[in-house]
Tab-separated table of C-alpha atoms in Angstrom:
chain	number	residue	atom	x	y	z
A	1	MET	CA	0.004	-0.089	0.000
A	2	GLU	CA	1.159	3.584	-0.819
A	3	LYS	CA	2.228	5.372	2.309
A	4	LYS	CA	1.892	8.848	0.954
A	5	TYR	CA	-0.903	9.633	3.217
A	6	TRP	CA	0.112	7.298	5.982
A	7	VAL	CA	-0.475	8.251	9.651
A	8	PRO	CA	2.419	6.815	11.769
A	9	ALA	CA	0.372	7.210	15.121
A	10	LEU	CA	-2.349	4.893	13.729
A	11	GLU	CA	0.202	2.313	12.769
A	12	LYS	CA	1.785	2.425	16.216
A	13	ALA	CA	-1.721	2.170	17.818
A	14	ASP	CA	-2.445	-0.892	15.557
A	15	VAL	CA	0.873	-2.767	16.834
A	16	VAL	CA	-0.032	-1.964	20.447
A	17	LEU	CA	-3.535	-3.403	20.016
A	18	GLN	CA	-2.099	-6.489	18.418
A	19	ALA	CA	0.496	-6.991	21.215
A	20	ILE	CA	-2.338	-6.472	23.872
A	21	SER	CA	-4.677	-8.806	22.032
A	22	LEU	CA	-1.884	-11.675	22.184
A	23	GLN	CA	-1.204	-11.188	25.780
A	24	PRO	CA	-4.342	-9.584	27.530
A	25	SER	CA	-3.928	-8.491	31.130
A	26	LYS	CA	-0.151	-9.290	30.895
A	27	LEU	CA	1.681	-6.353	29.625
A	28	LYS	CA	2.363	-2.998	31.415
A	29	LEU	CA	3.323	0.178	29.814
A	30	ILE	CA	7.092	-0.550	30.215
A	31	ASP	CA	6.597	-4.042	28.695
A	32	LEU	CA	4.867	-2.646	25.639
A	33	SER	CA	7.508	-0.022	25.295
A	34	LYS	CA	10.328	-2.388	25.364
A	35	GLN	CA	8.615	-5.126	23.234
A	36	LEU	CA	7.558	-2.763	20.381
A	37	GLY	CA	10.551	-0.243	20.467
A	38	ILE	CA	8.207	2.729	21.152
A	39	ASN	CA	9.666	5.119	23.839
A	40	LYS	CA	7.849	5.438	27.056
A	41	SER	CA	6.436	8.913	26.651
A	42	SER	CA	4.939	8.041	23.208
A	43	MET	CA	3.567	4.877	24.617
A	44	PHE	CA	2.041	6.726	27.596
A	45	SER	CA	0.245	8.971	25.193
A	46	LEU	CA	-1.062	6.196	22.958
A	47	LEU	CA	-2.225	4.208	25.859
A	48	ASN	CA	-3.892	7.261	27.501
A	49	THR	CA	-5.667	8.114	24.258
A	50	MET	CA	-6.823	4.551	23.547
A	51	GLU	CA	-8.004	4.187	27.268
A	52	ALA	CA	-10.141	7.402	26.837
A	53	LEU	CA	-11.606	5.990	23.473
A	54	GLU	CA	-12.333	2.710	25.251
A	55	TRP	CA	-9.981	0.786	22.820
A	56	VAL	CA	-7.965	-0.539	25.914
A	57	VAL	CA	-8.615	-1.004	29.630
A	58	ARG	CA	-5.984	-0.347	32.202
A	59	GLU	CA	-6.246	-3.260	34.785
A	60	SER	CA	-5.822	-2.846	38.540
A	61	GLU	CA	-2.052	-4.092	38.257
A	62	ALA	CA	-1.439	-1.519	35.465
A	63	THR	CA	-1.585	-4.175	32.865
A	64	TYR	CA	-3.711	-3.690	29.772
A	65	SER	CA	-6.535	-5.507	27.975
A	66	LEU	CA	-8.619	-4.742	24.930
A	67	GLY	CA	-11.614	-2.324	25.661
A	68	SER	CA	-15.372	-2.671	25.018
A	69	LYS	CA	-15.372	-0.295	22.031
A	70	LEU	CA	-13.320	-2.785	20.102
A	71	GLY	CA	-15.811	-5.473	21.100
A	72	PHE	CA	-18.555	-3.405	19.714
A	73	ILE	CA	-16.858	-2.642	16.463
A	74	GLY	CA	-15.948	-6.223	15.940
A	75	ASN	CA	-19.441	-7.322	16.634
A	76	VAL	CA	-20.774	-4.788	14.068
A	77	TYR	CA	-18.150	-6.035	11.558
A	78	PHE	CA	-19.325	-9.604	11.649
A	79	LYS	CA	-23.030	-8.595	11.649
A	80	GLN	CA	-22.812	-7.112	8.224
A	81	PHE	CA	-22.384	-10.651	6.882
A	82	SER	CA	-26.031	-11.974	6.728
A	83	LEU	CA	-24.594	-15.346	5.794
A	84	ILE	CA	-23.266	-15.823	9.307
A	85	ASP	CA	-26.932	-16.018	10.619
A	86	ARG	CA	-27.704	-18.621	8.137
A	87	PHE	CA	-24.663	-20.519	8.805
A	88	ARG	CA	-25.246	-20.608	12.503
A	89	LYS	CA	-28.869	-21.999	12.033
A	90	GLU	CA	-27.887	-24.614	9.371
A	91	ALA	CA	-24.467	-25.604	10.721
A	92	SER	CA	-25.967	-26.250	14.361
A	93	VAL	CA	-27.897	-29.180	12.817
A	94	THR	CA	-25.092	-30.514	10.594
A	95	LYS	CA	-22.402	-30.554	13.220
A	96	HIS	CA	-24.494	-32.989	15.283
A	97	THR	CA	-24.884	-35.223	12.236
A	98	ILE	CA	-21.013	-35.368	11.545
A	99	GLN	CA	-20.098	-34.743	15.299
A	100	GLU	CA	-17.500	-32.246	14.117
A	101	THR	CA	-17.010	-28.462	14.417
A	102	ILE	CA	-17.938	-26.552	11.466
A	103	GLN	CA	-16.232	-23.206	10.345
A	104	LEU	CA	-17.224	-20.460	7.922
A	105	ALA	CA	-14.618	-18.238	6.261
A	106	LYS	CA	-13.986	-15.843	3.459
A	107	LEU	CA	-10.931	-15.109	1.246
A	108	GLU	CA	-8.892	-11.981	1.627
A	109	GLN	CA	-6.067	-11.990	-0.884
A	110	CYS	CA	-3.726	-14.864	0.157
A	111	GLU	CA	-5.472	-15.347	3.641
A	112	VAL	CA	-8.429	-16.911	5.054
A	113	LEU	CA	-10.452	-14.899	7.437
A	114	TYR	CA	-12.548	-16.936	9.848
A	115	LEU	CA	-16.060	-15.478	10.291
A	116	ALA	CA	-17.878	-18.144	12.486
A	117	LYS	CA	-17.685	-21.465	14.269
A	118	GLU	CA	-20.209	-23.984	15.280
A	119	GLU	CA	-18.324	-26.058	17.638
A	120	MET	CA	-18.735	-29.589	19.064
A	121	PRO	CA	-17.369	-30.278	22.537
A	122	ALA	CA	-14.025	-32.015	22.267
A	123	PRO	CA	-11.023	-32.590	24.321
A	124	VAL	CA	-8.920	-30.504	21.836
A	125	ARG	CA	-10.333	-27.287	20.568
A	126	LEU	CA	-9.549	-25.942	17.193
A	127	ALA	CA	-7.275	-22.850	17.486
A	128	SER	CA	-8.965	-20.948	14.697
A	129	GLU	CA	-11.551	-18.333	15.927
A	130	PRO	CA	-13.551	-15.863	14.143
A	131	GLY	CA	-11.287	-12.851	13.161
A	132	MET	CA	-8.205	-15.079	12.855
A	133	LYS	CA	-6.437	-15.404	9.554
A	134	LEU	CA	-4.411	-18.155	8.076
A	135	PRO	CA	-2.491	-18.650	4.847
A	136	ALA	CA	-4.988	-19.700	2.171
A	137	HIS	CA	-2.785	-22.349	0.524
A	138	ALA	CA	-2.356	-24.136	3.791
A	139	THR	CA	-6.039	-24.661	4.529
A	140	ALA	CA	-8.944	-26.557	2.835
A	141	LEU	CA	-11.120	-23.408	3.029
A	142	GLY	CA	-8.540	-21.465	1.383
A	143	LYS	CA	-7.781	-23.882	-1.367
A	144	VAL	CA	-11.510	-24.311	-2.241
A	145	MET	CA	-11.796	-20.551	-2.735
A	146	LEU	CA	-8.618	-20.071	-4.585
A	147	ALA	CA	-9.698	-22.856	-6.957
A	148	ASN	CA	-12.566	-20.676	-8.025
A	149	LEU	CA	-10.440	-17.685	-8.985
A	150	ASP	CA	-9.066	-17.258	-12.492
A	151	PRO	CA	-5.633	-19.085	-12.626
A	152	ALA	CA	-3.866	-15.828	-13.711
A	153	MET	CA	-5.416	-14.209	-10.452
A	154	VAL	CA	-3.936	-17.102	-8.480
A	155	GLU	CA	-0.510	-16.466	-10.031
A	156	SER	CA	-0.645	-12.841	-9.284
A	157	LEU	CA	-1.405	-13.492	-5.595
A	158	TYR	CA	1.553	-16.138	-5.559
A	159	PRO	CA	4.211	-14.374	-7.688
A	160	ASP	CA	6.946	-16.785	-6.440
A	161	GLU	CA	7.405	-20.455	-7.025
A	162	GLU	CA	8.268	-21.056	-3.339
A	163	LEU	CA	5.402	-20.637	-0.813
A	164	ARG	CA	7.055	-19.553	2.517
A	165	GLN	CA	4.180	-19.544	4.826
A	166	GLY	CA	4.087	-23.262	5.755
A	167	LEU	CA	2.156	-24.119	8.843
A	168	THR	CA	3.316	-27.788	9.068
A	169	LEU	CA	5.564	-30.213	7.232
A	170	HIS	CA	2.669	-31.045	4.930
A	171	THR	CA	1.731	-27.566	3.824
A	172	ILE	CA	2.031	-26.967	0.055
A	173	LYS	CA	5.578	-25.575	-0.665
A	174	SER	CA	5.279	-24.687	-4.308
A	175	ARG	CA	3.072	-22.549	-6.560
A	176	SER	CA	3.130	-25.273	-9.079
A	177	GLU	CA	1.951	-27.915	-6.682
A	178	LEU	CA	-0.683	-25.454	-5.484
A	179	LEU	CA	-2.024	-24.772	-9.016
A	180	LYS	CA	-2.188	-28.589	-9.621
A	181	GLN	CA	-4.292	-29.129	-6.474
A	182	LEU	CA	-6.511	-26.122	-7.388
A	183	ALA	CA	-7.230	-27.759	-10.859
A	184	ALA	CA	-8.313	-30.962	-9.175
A	185	ILE	CA	-10.452	-29.093	-6.642
A	186	ARG	CA	-12.214	-27.347	-9.505
A	187	ASN	CA	-13.302	-30.677	-11.092
A	188	GLU	CA	-14.239	-32.213	-7.605
A	189	GLY	CA	-16.054	-29.254	-6.132
A	190	TYR	CA	-14.406	-29.621	-2.698
A	191	ALA	CA	-11.004	-29.454	-1.051
A	192	SER	CA	-9.186	-31.332	1.605
A	193	ASP	CA	-6.146	-30.677	3.678
A	194	LEU	CA	-4.219	-33.493	5.341
A	195	GLN	CA	-2.297	-32.097	8.338
A	196	GLU	CA	-1.432	-29.134	6.095
A	197	ALA	CA	-2.831	-26.474	8.617
A	198	VAL	CA	-2.506	-28.396	12.036
A	199	MET	CA	-0.532	-31.521	12.700
A	200	GLY	CA	-2.981	-34.439	13.531
A	201	PHE	CA	-5.984	-32.839	11.931
A	202	CYS	CA	-7.621	-33.451	8.495
A	203	CYS	CA	-10.124	-31.172	6.813
A	204	VAL	CA	-12.932	-30.945	4.082
A	205	ALA	CA	-14.162	-27.735	2.651
A	206	ALA	CA	-16.948	-26.647	0.147
A	207	PRO	CA	-17.516	-23.222	-1.513
A	208	VAL	CA	-20.536	-20.987	-0.782
A	209	ARG	CA	-21.752	-19.112	-3.731
A	210	ASP	CA	-24.039	-16.051	-4.364
A	211	THR	CA	-26.942	-15.985	-6.818
A	212	GLN	CA	-24.599	-15.225	-9.709
A	213	GLY	CA	-22.437	-18.309	-8.932
A	214	ASN	CA	-19.630	-16.294	-7.590
A	215	VAL	CA	-17.815	-17.803	-4.391
A	216	VAL	CA	-18.371	-15.534	-1.476
A	217	ALA	CA	-17.216	-17.861	1.316
A	218	ALA	CA	-16.468	-21.423	2.261
A	219	ILE	CA	-17.292	-23.951	4.991
A	220	SER	CA	-15.278	-26.784	6.437
A	221	CYS	CA	-15.068	-29.292	9.200
A	222	SER	CA	-11.933	-30.672	10.689
A	223	MET	CA	-11.257	-33.891	12.550
A	224	PHE	CA	-8.531	-35.829	14.126
A	225	GLN	CA	-6.284	-37.726	11.454
A	226	HIS	CA	-7.204	-41.077	12.935
A	227	GLU	CA	-11.002	-40.388	12.427
A	228	TRP	CA	-10.362	-39.295	8.658
A	229	GLU	CA	-10.570	-42.684	7.013
A	230	GLN	CA	-13.703	-43.549	8.658
A	231	LYS	CA	-15.677	-40.193	8.519
A	232	ARG	CA	-14.209	-38.380	5.552
A	233	GLU	CA	-16.799	-39.495	2.955
A	234	ARG	CA	-19.794	-38.621	5.337
A	235	ALA	CA	-18.178	-35.397	6.197
A	236	ARG	CA	-17.624	-34.484	2.493
A	237	GLN	CA	-21.318	-35.184	1.777
A	238	GLU	CA	-22.768	-33.207	4.556
A	239	ILE	CA	-20.269	-30.308	3.984
A	240	CYS	CA	-21.209	-30.058	0.295
A	241	ALA	CA	-24.931	-30.288	1.203
A	242	LEU	CA	-24.660	-27.500	3.745
A	243	ALA	CA	-22.673	-25.314	1.377
A	244	GLU	CA	-25.467	-25.852	-1.290
A	245	ARG	CA	-28.187	-24.807	1.170
A	246	LEU	CA	-26.197	-21.661	2.174
A	247	SER	CA	-25.585	-20.880	-1.414
A	248	GLN	CA	-29.427	-21.027	-2.174
A	249	GLY	CA	-29.938	-18.415	0.547
A	250	THR	CA	-27.089	-16.132	-0.135
A	251	CYS	CA	-27.748	-12.822	-1.729
A	252	ASN	CA	-24.408	-11.151	-1.488
């Protein structure tokens, strides 16, 4: 992005908020100053302003957490996606059918943005939560959405042959391998990842389309690797059926 009209103070506020979000109620002013390389006086001004705006909260032990205003803004952001309401209603049934957690996401350039999750109780929770992003080429969700882009667009998103953002040993490592997989996904109508995003987990995903046939999101379910052979076909059928139902009710 061109930085001709860049506002450095906003950039600093952004990195401060990200640091606090990763360690809520753990970092004091001096900790943030040292960790981010921002001098104490500037950090004081930033935190004081953000506290007044209710972006952050100063806790009793002088540590900081995110404020209520950010929660409100985040809630409004996700409410703009009418698809989420339909997802929650439909996926709440499907998750019991396949006994697995189901997730909804959209594509943002080379990343998957998680929008919603219908979770089944399990001894191990999926780390991905609404608002998180992961590299698209490392997830079934991302691959099924990338597969519906023009190949030239995919090549522009991945200009280098080597794909550097590997999450596990099984993540796709080259653009040529990615393009090969995307061609197969276009034919099959769904995507899988076999321990490519998280070791020990496999995943199947299907695209959600608008009334013009454009892919606007995708849904997936993940399961332990040892359950994959037994459940993958049932999961594929249910996820593809759910994606079709959501597509029929999607207007944007």
